[in-house]
PDB file of C-alpha atoms in Angstrom:
ATOM      1  CA  UNK A   1       0.000   0.000   0.000  1.00 56.00           C
ATOM      2  CA  UNK A   2       1.450   3.349  -1.012  1.00 58.00           C
ATOM      3  CA  UNK A   3       1.184   6.705   0.645  1.00 58.00           C
ATOM      4  CA  UNK A   4      -0.169   9.839  -0.978  1.00 54.00           C
ATOM      5  CA  UNK A   5       3.384  11.048  -1.620  1.00 56.00           C
ATOM      6  CA  UNK A   6       4.287   7.894  -3.540  1.00 60.00           C
ATOM      7  CA  UNK A   7       1.024   7.697  -5.470  1.00 60.00           C
ATOM      8  CA  UNK A   8       0.584  11.336  -6.549  1.00 64.00           C
ATOM      9  CA  UNK A   9       4.024  13.011  -6.715  1.00 61.00           C
ATOM     10  CA  UNK A  10       3.150  15.228  -9.676  1.00 59.00           C
ATOM     11  CA  UNK A  11      -0.012  16.499  -7.993  1.00 58.00           C
ATOM     12  CA  UNK A  12       1.914  17.453  -4.846  1.00 54.00           C
ATOM     13  CA  UNK A  13       4.566  19.191  -6.903  1.00 52.00           C
ATOM     14  CA  UNK A  14       1.884  21.405  -8.477  1.00 54.00           C
ATOM     15  CA  UNK A  15       0.557  22.290  -5.027  1.00 56.00           C
ATOM     16  CA  UNK A  16       3.997  23.489  -3.962  1.00 59.00           C
ATOM     17  CA  UNK A  17       4.549  25.704  -7.030  1.00 57.00           C
ATOM     18  CA  UNK A  18       3.415  29.292  -7.152  1.00 53.00           C
ATOM     19  CA  UNK A  19       0.477  29.941  -9.457  1.00 54.00           C
ATOM     20  CA  UNK A  20       1.411  31.098 -12.929  1.00 47.00           C
ATOM     21  CA  UNK A  21       0.807  34.727 -13.743  1.00 47.00           C
ATOM     22  CA  UNK A  22      -0.030  35.505 -17.331  1.00 44.00           C
ATOM     23  CA  UNK A  23       1.027  38.804 -18.794  1.00 44.00           C
ATOM     24  CA  UNK A  24      -0.609  40.177 -21.920  1.00 46.00           C
ATOM     25  CA  UNK A  25       1.901  41.774 -24.238  1.00 44.00           C
ATOM     26  CA  UNK A  26       0.504  44.169 -26.811  1.00 44.00           C
ATOM     27  CA  UNK A  27       2.073  46.359 -29.438  1.00 45.00           C
ATOM     28  CA  UNK A  28       0.176  49.448 -28.237  1.00 46.00           C
ATOM     29  CA  UNK A  29       1.240  51.836 -25.526  1.00 51.00           C
ATOM     30  CA  UNK A  30      -1.823  51.227 -23.314  1.00 53.00           C
ATOM     31  CA  UNK A  31      -2.599  48.211 -21.185  1.00 58.00           C
ATOM     32  CA  UNK A  32      -6.044  46.640 -21.542  1.00 59.00           C
ATOM     33  CA  UNK A  33      -7.141  48.268 -18.285  1.00 58.00           C
ATOM     34  CA  UNK A  34      -5.874  51.699 -19.367  1.00 54.00           C
ATOM     35  CA  UNK A  35      -7.558  51.287 -22.756  1.00 52.00           C
ATOM     36  CA  UNK A  36     -10.888  50.383 -21.126  1.00 56.00           C
ATOM     37  CA  UNK A  37     -10.585  53.337 -18.710  1.00 53.00           C
ATOM     38  CA  UNK A  38     -10.000  55.684 -21.633  1.00 47.00           C
ATOM     39  CA  UNK A  39     -12.953  54.262 -23.547  1.00 49.00           C
ATOM     40  CA  UNK A  40     -15.433  54.798 -20.744  1.00 49.00           C
ATOM     41  CA  UNK A  41     -13.879  58.075 -19.561  1.00 47.00           C
ATOM     42  CA  UNK A  42     -12.894  56.861 -16.099  1.00 47.00           C
ATOM     43  CA  UNK A  43      -9.517  56.507 -14.537  1.00 48.00           C
ATOM     44  CA  UNK A  44      -6.566  58.840 -14.365  1.00 50.00           C
ATOM     45  CA  UNK A  45      -5.139  60.565 -17.386  1.00 52.00           C
ATOM     46  CA  UNK A  46      -1.624  59.651 -18.410  1.00 56.00           C
ATOM     47  CA  UNK A  47       1.069  62.060 -17.347  1.00 61.00           C
ATOM     48  CA  UNK A  48       2.517  64.116 -20.186  1.00 64.00           C
ATOM     49  CA  UNK A  49       5.879  62.968 -21.452  1.00 80.00           C
ATOM     50  CA  UNK A  50       8.492  64.304 -23.819  1.00 83.00           C
ATOM     51  CA  UNK A  51       7.297  61.908 -26.536  1.00 88.00           C
ATOM     52  CA  UNK A  52       3.613  62.818 -26.103  1.00 89.00           C
ATOM     53  CA  UNK A  53       4.399  66.523 -26.335  1.00 90.00           C
ATOM     54  CA  UNK A  54       6.412  65.955 -29.506  1.00 90.00           C
ATOM     55  CA  UNK A  55       3.659  63.817 -31.023  1.00 90.00           C
ATOM     56  CA  UNK A  56       0.759  66.143 -30.188  1.00 91.00           C
ATOM     57  CA  UNK A  57       2.260  69.625 -30.531  1.00 93.00           C
ATOM     58  CA  UNK A  58       5.345  69.732 -32.762  1.00 92.00           C
ATOM     59  CA  UNK A  59       4.673  69.866 -36.529  1.00 89.00           C
ATOM     60  CA  UNK A  60       6.885  69.714 -39.590  1.00 76.00           C
ATOM     61  CA  UNK A  61       7.114  72.302 -42.326  1.00 74.00           C
ATOM     62  CA  UNK A  62       5.909  70.130 -45.217  1.00 81.00           C
ATOM     63  CA  UNK A  63       2.249  71.136 -45.018  1.00 82.00           C
ATOM     64  CA  UNK A  64       1.195  74.782 -45.454  1.00 87.00           C
ATOM     65  CA  UNK A  65       0.113  76.277 -42.126  1.00 90.00           C
ATOM     66  CA  UNK A  66      -2.563  78.417 -43.825  1.00 89.00           C
ATOM     67  CA  UNK A  67      -4.597  75.362 -44.909  1.00 90.00           C
ATOM     68  CA  UNK A  68      -8.181  75.819 -43.566  1.00 92.00           C
ATOM     69  CA  UNK A  69      -8.549  72.066 -42.870  1.00 93.00           C
ATOM     70  CA  UNK A  70      -5.198  71.825 -41.082  1.00 94.00           C
ATOM     71  CA  UNK A  71      -6.592  71.412 -37.572  1.00 95.00           C
ATOM     72  CA  UNK A  72      -9.414  68.995 -38.371  1.00 94.00           C
ATOM     73  CA  UNK A  73      -6.957  66.741 -40.198  1.00 93.00           C
ATOM     74  CA  UNK A  74      -4.010  67.005 -37.793  1.00 92.00           C
ATOM     75  CA  UNK A  75      -6.085  66.526 -34.627  1.00 94.00           C
ATOM     76  CA  UNK A  76      -7.215  63.162 -36.016  1.00 92.00           C
ATOM     77  CA  UNK A  77      -3.795  62.190 -37.376  1.00 91.00           C
ATOM     78  CA  UNK A  78      -2.003  63.118 -34.140  1.00 90.00           C
ATOM     79  CA  UNK A  79      -4.797  61.614 -32.027  1.00 88.00           C
ATOM     80  CA  UNK A  80      -5.110  64.751 -29.895  1.00 89.00           C
ATOM     81  CA  UNK A  81      -8.056  64.392 -27.502  1.00 90.00           C
ATOM     82  CA  UNK A  82      -8.977  64.201 -23.818  1.00 89.00           C
ATOM     83  CA  UNK A  83     -10.313  60.754 -23.003  1.00 89.00           C
ATOM     84  CA  UNK A  84     -11.723  60.527 -26.541  1.00 91.00           C
ATOM     85  CA  UNK A  85     -13.551  63.863 -26.178  1.00 95.00           C
ATOM     86  CA  UNK A  86     -12.789  66.748 -28.520  1.00 95.00           C
ATOM     87  CA  UNK A  87     -10.268  69.284 -27.263  1.00 94.00           C
ATOM     88  CA  UNK A  88     -11.782  72.789 -27.237  1.00 95.00           C
ATOM     89  CA  UNK A  89      -8.573  74.562 -28.281  1.00 94.00           C
ATOM     90  CA  UNK A  90      -5.129  73.377 -29.303  1.00 95.00           C
ATOM     91  CA  UNK A  91      -1.875  74.755 -30.699  1.00 95.00           C
ATOM     92  CA  UNK A  92       0.469  73.099 -33.162  1.00 95.00           C
ATOM     93  CA  UNK A  93       3.944  74.640 -33.099  1.00 96.00           C
ATOM     94  CA  UNK A  94       6.365  74.692 -36.010  1.00 94.00           C
ATOM     95  CA  UNK A  95       9.670  74.524 -34.154  1.00 93.00           C
ATOM     96  CA  UNK A  96      12.101  71.897 -33.037  1.00 92.00           C
ATOM     97  CA  UNK A  97      11.476  70.170 -29.735  1.00 90.00           C
ATOM     98  CA  UNK A  98      14.845  71.460 -28.544  1.00 93.00           C
ATOM     99  CA  UNK A  99      13.757  75.082 -29.160  1.00 93.00           C
ATOM    100  CA  UNK A 100      10.498  74.514 -27.269  1.00 94.00           C
ATOM    101  CA  UNK A 101      12.357  72.652 -24.511  1.00 93.00           C
ATOM    102  CA  UNK A 102      14.655  75.663 -23.999  1.00 95.00           C
ATOM    103  CA  UNK A 103      11.588  77.802 -23.173  1.00 95.00           C
ATOM    104  CA  UNK A 104      11.291  75.833 -19.914  1.00 93.00           C
ATOM    105  CA  UNK A 105      14.582  77.426 -18.844  1.00 92.00           C
ATOM    106  CA  UNK A 106      13.401  81.006 -19.443  1.00 90.00           C
ATOM    107  CA  UNK A 107      12.031  83.262 -16.722  1.00 83.00           C
ATOM    108  CA  UNK A 108       8.533  82.249 -15.703  1.00 86.00           C
ATOM    109  CA  UNK A 109       5.540  84.582 -15.850  1.00 85.00           C
ATOM    110  CA  UNK A 110       2.032  84.556 -14.424  1.00 83.00           C
ATOM    111  CA  UNK A 111      -0.552  83.259 -16.885  1.00 80.00           C
ATOM    112  CA  UNK A 112      -3.712  83.891 -14.891  1.00 74.00           C
ATOM    113  CA  UNK A 113      -5.910  82.157 -12.379  1.00 72.00           C
ATOM    114  CA  UNK A 114      -6.168  78.693 -13.940  1.00 72.00           C
ATOM    115  CA  UNK A 115      -2.500  78.373 -14.918  1.00 73.00           C
ATOM    116  CA  UNK A 116      -0.430  80.266 -12.392  1.00 72.00           C
ATOM    117  CA  UNK A 117       3.062  79.765 -13.812  1.00 84.00           C
ATOM    118  CA  UNK A 118       4.148  79.457 -17.414  1.00 90.00           C
ATOM    119  CA  UNK A 119       7.179  80.230 -19.529  1.00 93.00           C
ATOM    120  CA  UNK A 120       7.380  82.370 -22.655  1.00 93.00           C
ATOM    121  CA  UNK A 121       9.555  82.076 -25.735  1.00 93.00           C
ATOM    122  CA  UNK A 122      12.193  84.705 -26.417  1.00 93.00           C
ATOM    123  CA  UNK A 123      11.516  84.647 -30.150  1.00 94.00           C
ATOM    124  CA  UNK A 124       8.387  84.380 -32.281  1.00 94.00           C
ATOM    125  CA  UNK A 125       7.237  80.906 -33.260  1.00 95.00           C
ATOM    126  CA  UNK A 126       4.924  79.935 -36.092  1.00 94.00           C
ATOM    127  CA  UNK A 127       1.847  78.001 -35.046  1.00 94.00           C
ATOM    128  CA  UNK A 128      -1.623  76.885 -35.993  1.00 95.00           C
ATOM    129  CA  UNK A 129      -4.352  77.685 -33.467  1.00 94.00           C
ATOM    130  CA  UNK A 130      -7.249  75.215 -33.517  1.00 96.00           C
ATOM    131  CA  UNK A 131     -10.698  76.015 -32.121  1.00 96.00           C
ATOM    132  CA  UNK A 132     -13.449  73.392 -31.936  1.00 97.00           C
ATOM    133  CA  UNK A 133     -16.489  74.262 -34.081  1.00 97.00           C
ATOM    134  CA  UNK A 134     -18.502  71.034 -33.875  1.00 96.00           C
ATOM    135  CA  UNK A 135     -18.423  67.551 -32.418  1.00 95.00           C
ATOM    136  CA  UNK A 136     -18.132  66.077 -28.948  1.00 95.00           C
ATOM    137  CA  UNK A 137     -16.244  62.787 -29.347  1.00 93.00           C
ATOM    138  CA  UNK A 138     -13.283  61.853 -31.510  1.00 89.00           C
ATOM    139  CA  UNK A 139     -13.703  61.457 -35.239  1.00 89.00           C
ATOM    140  CA  UNK A 140     -16.653  63.905 -35.139  1.00 93.00           C
ATOM    141  CA  UNK A 141     -14.458  66.841 -34.070  1.00 95.00           C
ATOM    142  CA  UNK A 142     -14.207  69.711 -36.554  1.00 96.00           C
ATOM    143  CA  UNK A 143     -11.934  72.723 -36.036  1.00 97.00           C
ATOM    144  CA  UNK A 144     -11.213  76.132 -37.485  1.00 96.00           C
ATOM    145  CA  UNK A 145      -7.558  76.705 -38.260  1.00 95.00           C
ATOM    146  CA  UNK A 146      -5.786  80.026 -37.937  1.00 94.00           C
ATOM    147  CA  UNK A 147      -2.147  80.710 -38.645  1.00 93.00           C
ATOM    148  CA  UNK A 148      -0.384  82.556 -35.807  1.00 93.00           C
ATOM    149  CA  UNK A 149       3.112  83.873 -35.282  1.00 94.00           C
ATOM    150  CA  UNK A 150       4.097  85.136 -31.877  1.00 94.00           C
ATOM    151  CA  UNK A 151       5.536  84.451 -28.466  1.00 93.00           C
ATOM    152  CA  UNK A 152       4.424  81.107 -27.066  1.00 93.00           C
ATOM    153  CA  UNK A 153       3.386  80.535 -23.447  1.00 93.00           C
ATOM    154  CA  UNK A 154       3.895  76.976 -22.182  1.00 94.00           C
ATOM    155  CA  UNK A 155       3.804  75.068 -18.918  1.00 92.00           C
ATOM    156  CA  UNK A 156       6.645  72.748 -17.947  1.00 92.00           C
ATOM    157  CA  UNK A 157       6.985  69.876 -15.516  1.00 90.00           C
ATOM    158  CA  UNK A 158       9.601  67.489 -14.182  1.00 88.00           C
ATOM    159  CA  UNK A 159       9.693  64.055 -15.861  1.00 86.00           C
ATOM    160  CA  UNK A 160      11.225  61.768 -13.265  1.00 87.00           C
ATOM    161  CA  UNK A 161      12.238  58.821 -15.454  1.00 86.00           C
ATOM    162  CA  UNK A 162      14.456  60.983 -17.710  1.00 84.00           C
ATOM    163  CA  UNK A 163      15.290  63.415 -14.887  1.00 88.00           C
ATOM    164  CA  UNK A 164      14.662  66.668 -16.719  1.00 89.00           C
ATOM    165  CA  UNK A 165      12.127  69.462 -17.059  1.00 90.00           C
ATOM    166  CA  UNK A 166       9.958  69.044 -20.160  1.00 91.00           C
ATOM    167  CA  UNK A 167       7.310  71.136 -21.933  1.00 93.00           C
ATOM    168  CA  UNK A 168       3.869  70.022 -20.760  1.00 91.00           C
ATOM    169  CA  UNK A 169       1.308  72.058 -22.695  1.00 90.00           C
ATOM    170  CA  UNK A 170       0.870  75.186 -24.770  1.00 92.00           C
ATOM    171  CA  UNK A 171      -1.152  77.742 -22.826  1.00 90.00           C
ATOM    172  CA  UNK A 172      -1.415  80.408 -25.508  1.00 89.00           C
ATOM    173  CA  UNK A 173       0.331  82.930 -27.723  1.00 91.00           C
ATOM    174  CA  UNK A 174       0.903  86.653 -27.814  1.00 90.00           C
ATOM    175  CA  UNK A 175       0.862  87.791 -31.429  1.00 87.00           C
ATOM    176  CA  UNK A 176       2.092  91.057 -32.900  1.00 78.00           C
ATOM    177  CA  UNK A 177      -1.529  92.240 -33.132  1.00 75.00           C
ATOM    178  CA  UNK A 178      -1.844  91.907 -29.368  1.00 63.00           C
ATOM    179  CA  UNK A 179      -4.256  89.008 -29.662  1.00 53.00           C
ATOM    180  CA  UNK A 180      -3.882  86.528 -26.807  1.00 50.00           C
ATOM    181  CA  UNK A 181      -5.768  83.355 -27.755  1.00 52.00           C
ATOM    182  CA  UNK A 182      -5.412  81.584 -24.395  1.00 53.00           C
ATOM    183  CA  UNK A 183      -7.526  78.417 -24.212  1.00 49.00           C
ATOM    184  CA  UNK A 184     -10.385  78.452 -21.734  1.00 43.00           C
ATOM    185  CA  UNK A 185     -10.070  75.371 -19.556  1.00 39.00           C
ATOM    186  CA  UNK A 186     -13.146  73.683 -18.188  1.00 33.00           C
TER     187      UNK A 186
END
């Protein structure tokens, strides 16, 4: 007559092992949980990073900035939204990331009640200012596009993993006509 150890050694071995943990590897930048949170509008927003700022704000010089459909097209191409909702206002800047990054090292100024501290460029930068005209959720968003050239106001923040201050968002611009198209945050 055998004991349980002699009769079922493989079964006992499985009992002693830790349970397997499966990890889903995807090609996207979001985990399944993050993707689901973004779809239903819950959960925290992702912290801005150097790469996100480059992807959503910096533009190249191949396309004319005076194109009236610039914003509607680029907002979709660059996937610029807030939890899949249309962004009310947005700026695309035609400058290198290094030039924009250097603004974070300029003297800071007060930008108002909602954004207390921001930094301004020392030279004029070309940009496209986008203002939402219709739509609520992504793919239905339509924008007016206006070419701007002026001094850019941005916010900056510390990115811990690369240990440097990075541009976070464009707050507005001061153009030569005195127009200050600061976005109204809600």
